mmCIF file of C-alpha atoms in Angstrom:
data_model
loop_
_atom_site.group_PDB
_atom_site.id
_atom_site.type_symbol
_atom_site.label_atom_id
_atom_site.label_comp_id
_atom_site.label_asym_id
_atom_site.label_seq_id
_atom_site.Cartn_x
_atom_site.Cartn_y
_atom_site.Cartn_z
ATOM 1 C CA UNK A 17 21.954 6.105 5.975
ATOM 2 C CA UNK A 18 24.366 3.708 4.289
ATOM 3 C CA UNK A 19 27.898 3.420 3.075
ATOM 4 C CA UNK A 20 29.263 6.097 0.762
ATOM 5 C CA UNK A 21 29.865 3.513 -2.007
ATOM 6 C CA UNK A 22 26.246 2.408 -1.675
ATOM 7 C CA UNK A 23 25.054 6.004 -1.909
ATOM 8 C CA UNK A 24 27.136 6.687 -5.031
ATOM 9 C CA UNK A 25 25.820 3.608 -6.870
ATOM 10 C CA UNK A 26 22.183 4.284 -7.810
ATOM 11 C CA UNK A 27 21.347 0.592 -8.252
ATOM 12 C CA UNK A 28 22.753 -0.360 -4.836
ATOM 13 C CA UNK A 29 21.068 2.689 -3.310
ATOM 14 C CA UNK A 30 17.665 1.691 -4.713
ATOM 15 C CA UNK A 31 18.063 -1.983 -3.826
ATOM 16 C CA UNK A 32 19.057 -1.329 -0.215
ATOM 17 C CA UNK A 33 16.161 1.109 0.272
ATOM 18 C CA UNK A 34 13.740 -1.264 -1.440
ATOM 19 C CA UNK A 35 14.835 -4.018 0.956
ATOM 20 C CA UNK A 36 14.169 -1.717 3.919
ATOM 21 C CA UNK A 37 10.754 -0.713 2.602
ATOM 22 C CA UNK A 38 9.832 -4.360 1.998
ATOM 23 C CA UNK A 39 11.025 -5.262 5.499
ATOM 24 C CA UNK A 40 8.842 -2.580 7.093
ATOM 25 C CA UNK A 41 5.865 -3.430 4.872
ATOM 26 C CA UNK A 42 6.090 -7.046 5.959
ATOM 27 C CA UNK A 43 6.531 -6.022 9.593
ATOM 28 C CA UNK A 44 3.455 -3.786 9.414
ATOM 29 C CA UNK A 45 1.264 -6.398 7.748
ATOM 30 C CA UNK A 46 2.378 -9.055 10.243
ATOM 31 C CA UNK A 47 1.328 -6.714 13.023
ATOM 32 C CA UNK A 48 -2.036 -5.881 11.438
ATOM 33 C CA UNK A 49 -2.723 -9.507 10.577
ATOM 34 C CA UNK A 50 -2.206 -10.486 14.214
ATOM 35 C CA UNK A 51 -4.882 -7.951 15.225
ATOM 36 C CA UNK A 52 -7.622 -9.258 12.895
ATOM 37 C CA UNK A 53 -10.177 -11.347 14.776
ATOM 38 C CA UNK A 54 -12.381 -12.779 12.033
ATOM 39 C CA UNK A 55 -11.230 -15.699 9.902
ATOM 40 C CA UNK A 56 -12.865 -14.280 6.779
ATOM 41 C CA UNK A 57 -11.186 -10.911 7.192
ATOM 42 C CA UNK A 58 -7.867 -12.617 7.977
ATOM 43 C CA UNK A 59 -8.082 -14.041 4.463
ATOM 44 C CA UNK A 60 -8.735 -10.620 2.936
ATOM 45 C CA UNK A 61 -5.959 -8.940 4.953
ATOM 46 C CA UNK A 62 -3.562 -11.751 4.039
ATOM 47 C CA UNK A 63 -4.463 -11.302 0.376
ATOM 48 C CA UNK A 64 -3.904 -7.538 0.726
ATOM 49 C CA UNK A 65 -0.516 -8.215 2.329
ATOM 50 C CA UNK A 66 0.528 -10.531 -0.510
ATOM 51 C CA UNK A 67 -0.822 -8.102 -3.107
ATOM 52 C CA UNK A 68 1.153 -5.188 -1.640
ATOM 53 C CA UNK A 69 4.361 -7.153 -1.144
ATOM 54 C CA UNK A 70 4.489 -8.953 -4.473
ATOM 55 C CA UNK A 71 5.641 -6.223 -6.750
ATOM 56 C CA UNK A 72 6.764 -2.753 -7.467
ATOM 57 C CA UNK A 73 10.071 -0.942 -7.470
ATOM 58 C CA UNK A 74 9.168 1.007 -4.295
ATOM 59 C CA UNK A 75 10.245 4.258 -5.944
ATOM 60 C CA UNK A 76 7.731 6.425 -4.068
ATOM 61 C CA UNK A 77 8.760 5.404 -0.534
ATOM 62 C CA UNK A 78 12.430 5.395 -1.529
ATOM 63 C CA UNK A 79 12.128 9.007 -2.695
ATOM 64 C CA UNK A 80 10.330 9.949 0.517
ATOM 65 C CA UNK A 81 13.092 8.459 2.654
ATOM 66 C CA UNK A 82 15.837 9.954 0.469
ATOM 67 C CA UNK A 83 14.287 13.431 0.699
ATOM 68 C CA UNK A 84 13.941 13.091 4.451
ATOM 69 C CA UNK A 85 17.616 12.153 4.822
ATOM 70 C CA UNK A 86 18.754 14.847 2.355
ATOM 71 C CA UNK A 87 17.167 17.540 4.476
ATOM 72 C CA UNK A 88 18.683 16.412 7.742
ATOM 73 C CA UNK A 89 16.387 13.672 8.969
ATOM 74 C CA UNK A 90 18.251 10.903 10.695
ATOM 75 C CA UNK A 91 15.640 8.437 11.948
ATOM 76 C CA UNK A 92 15.189 4.963 10.516
ATOM 77 C CA UNK A 93 11.513 5.414 11.383
ATOM 78 C CA UNK A 94 11.090 7.231 8.075
ATOM 79 C CA UNK A 95 10.973 3.842 6.372
ATOM 80 C CA UNK A 96 7.987 2.811 8.467
ATOM 81 C CA UNK A 97 6.215 6.047 7.596
ATOM 82 C CA UNK A 98 7.198 5.855 3.918
ATOM 83 C CA UNK A 99 5.421 2.518 3.557
ATOM 84 C CA UNK A 100 2.203 4.525 3.767
ATOM 85 C CA UNK A 101 2.536 5.601 0.153
ATOM 86 C CA UNK A 102 3.028 2.021 -1.007
ATOM 87 C CA UNK A 103 -0.042 0.821 0.895
ATOM 88 C CA UNK A 104 -2.108 3.686 -0.509
ATOM 89 C CA UNK A 105 -0.952 2.604 -3.968
ATOM 90 C CA UNK A 106 -2.547 -0.799 -3.300
ATOM 91 C CA UNK A 107 -5.801 0.983 -2.521
ATOM 92 C CA UNK A 108 -5.697 2.892 -5.793
ATOM 93 C CA UNK A 109 -4.833 -0.170 -7.860
ATOM 94 C CA UNK A 110 -7.509 -2.373 -6.291
ATOM 95 C CA UNK A 111 -10.238 0.173 -6.928
ATOM 96 C CA UNK A 112 -8.868 1.086 -10.360
ATOM 97 C CA UNK A 113 -8.980 -2.546 -11.492
ATOM 98 C CA UNK A 114 -12.618 -2.831 -10.445
ATOM 99 C CA UNK A 115 -13.517 0.388 -12.271
ATOM 100 C CA UNK A 116 -11.579 -0.622 -15.379
ATOM 101 C CA UNK A 117 -12.811 -4.227 -15.209
ATOM 102 C CA UNK A 118 -9.192 -5.383 -15.346
ATOM 103 C CA UNK A 119 -8.400 -9.035 -14.816
ATOM 104 C CA UNK A 120 -4.640 -8.569 -14.437
ATOM 105 C CA UNK A 121 -2.273 -6.313 -12.516
ATOM 106 C CA UNK A 122 1.517 -6.545 -12.844
ATOM 107 C CA UNK A 123 1.218 -9.941 -14.516
ATOM 108 C CA UNK A 124 -0.961 -11.404 -11.746
ATOM 109 C CA UNK A 125 -4.700 -11.644 -11.276
ATOM 110 C CA UNK A 126 -6.222 -8.373 -10.144
ATOM 111 C CA UNK A 127 -7.261 -8.271 -6.508
ATOM 112 C CA UNK A 128 -10.973 -8.799 -7.087
ATOM 113 C CA UNK A 129 -10.208 -11.785 -9.327
ATOM 114 C CA UNK A 130 -8.045 -13.264 -6.572
ATOM 115 C CA UNK A 131 -10.926 -12.770 -4.150
ATOM 116 C CA UNK A 132 -13.165 -14.698 -6.559
ATOM 117 C CA UNK A 133 -10.758 -17.623 -6.276
ATOM 118 C CA UNK A 134 -10.699 -17.245 -2.502
ATOM 119 C CA UNK A 135 -14.468 -17.328 -2.011
ATOM 120 C CA UNK A 136 -15.073 -20.092 -4.514
ATOM 121 C CA UNK A 137 -18.406 -20.911 -6.060
ATOM 122 C CA UNK A 138 -20.873 -18.696 -4.212
ATOM 123 C CA UNK A 139 -24.029 -16.978 -5.354
ATOM 124 C CA UNK A 140 -23.299 -13.628 -7.036
ATOM 125 C CA UNK A 141 -19.570 -14.391 -6.911
ATOM 126 C CA UNK A 142 -18.365 -11.465 -9.033
ATOM 127 C CA UNK A 143 -20.316 -8.878 -7.042
ATOM 128 C CA UNK A 144 -19.239 -10.352 -3.687
ATOM 129 C CA UNK A 145 -15.589 -10.424 -4.817
ATOM 130 C CA UNK A 146 -15.714 -6.819 -6.025
ATOM 131 C CA UNK A 147 -17.387 -5.743 -2.782
ATOM 132 C CA UNK A 148 -14.721 -7.475 -0.685
ATOM 133 C CA UNK A 149 -12.016 -5.912 -2.859
ATOM 134 C CA UNK A 150 -13.526 -2.477 -2.231
ATOM 135 C CA UNK A 151 -13.442 -3.238 1.497
ATOM 136 C CA UNK A 152 -9.773 -4.280 1.175
ATOM 137 C CA UNK A 153 -9.037 -1.033 -0.656
ATOM 138 C CA UNK A 154 -10.768 0.913 2.094
ATOM 139 C CA UNK A 155 -8.682 -0.939 4.680
ATOM 140 C CA UNK A 156 -5.562 -0.066 2.702
ATOM 141 C CA UNK A 157 -6.428 3.634 3.019
ATOM 142 C CA UNK A 158 -6.764 3.199 6.764
ATOM 143 C CA UNK A 159 -3.519 1.241 6.906
ATOM 144 C CA UNK A 160 -1.688 3.939 4.960
ATOM 145 C CA UNK A 161 -2.508 6.445 7.701
ATOM 146 C CA UNK A 162 -1.962 3.886 10.448
ATOM 147 C CA UNK A 163 1.593 3.226 9.286
ATOM 148 C CA UNK A 164 2.350 6.892 9.809
ATOM 149 C CA UNK A 165 0.747 6.875 13.256
ATOM 150 C CA UNK A 166 2.745 3.788 14.277
ATOM 151 C CA UNK A 167 5.979 4.949 12.640
ATOM 152 C CA UNK A 168 7.698 6.356 15.699
ATOM 153 C CA UNK A 169 8.320 9.716 14.050
ATOM 154 C CA UNK A 170 7.794 12.800 16.156
ATOM 155 C CA UNK A 171 4.207 14.057 16.247
ATOM 156 C CA UNK A 172 4.855 17.160 14.136
ATOM 157 C CA UNK A 173 6.278 15.049 11.322
ATOM 158 C CA UNK A 174 3.399 12.572 11.558
ATOM 159 C CA UNK A 175 0.887 15.392 11.119
ATOM 160 C CA UNK A 176 2.814 16.813 8.158
ATOM 161 C CA UNK A 177 3.006 13.361 6.548
ATOM 162 C CA UNK A 178 -0.704 12.719 7.040
ATOM 163 C CA UNK A 179 -1.607 16.102 5.537
ATOM 164 C CA UNK A 180 0.531 15.270 2.505
ATOM 165 C CA UNK A 181 -1.085 11.834 2.207
ATOM 166 C CA UNK A 182 -4.535 13.444 2.358
ATOM 167 C CA UNK A 183 -3.572 15.693 -0.563
ATOM 168 C CA UNK A 184 -2.145 12.788 -2.561
ATOM 169 C CA UNK A 185 -5.257 10.662 -2.074
ATOM 170 C CA UNK A 186 -7.554 13.587 -2.856
ATOM 171 C CA UNK A 187 -5.780 14.604 -6.074
ATOM 172 C CA UNK A 188 -5.477 11.011 -7.226
ATOM 173 C CA UNK A 189 -9.172 10.463 -6.448
ATOM 174 C CA UNK A 190 -10.076 13.471 -8.574
ATOM 175 C CA UNK A 191 -7.945 12.050 -11.377
ATOM 176 C CA UNK A 192 -9.653 8.667 -11.124
ATOM 177 C CA UNK A 193 -13.032 10.379 -11.241
ATOM 178 C CA UNK A 194 -12.039 12.315 -14.349
ATOM 179 C CA UNK A 195 -10.836 9.063 -15.917
ATOM 180 C CA UNK A 196 -14.267 7.526 -15.326
ATOM 181 C CA UNK A 197 -15.997 10.610 -16.764
ATOM 182 C CA UNK A 198 -13.721 10.482 -19.819
ATOM 183 C CA UNK A 199 -15.147 7.055 -20.576
ATOM 184 C CA UNK A 200 -18.670 8.469 -20.890
ATOM 185 C CA UNK A 201 -18.002 10.583 -23.976
#
């Protein structure tokens, strides 16, 4: 899991785990990117990869891996599986920015605004960009489950992780829906 001095220093602990999560995120996206067959979708998947990798403290997957190790888990494969929560976060943020009509996310252009730049001057540019961003968000949901399936964890743990991810996505979806409804009053 790491050296005892690393584990006793919270900053070093977080940094080393963040590095592992980023490594496995990059590895996963490299693998997925190599499987895409359409040039247009390669661009969207590459943008999703950059979007997911460019920011965040990685607290969620770090806590997942720490909890796993605290309760006796000893496989490095947990880091592959834990990336699922980070990829699902990309899904939520992409869709949230469309719903909120946000132009920025974490100091960068929001995903749908980046897609506008990617597609250039086309008819109905904003709608096309938002539609492609929704598709990218949908792919991110798929990828979040796929990372668990490809993680190398034993089947029982994969099923447990996917059930938990289902609950997280469902509850967060309900919250997003309530947020939209709150804007109607």
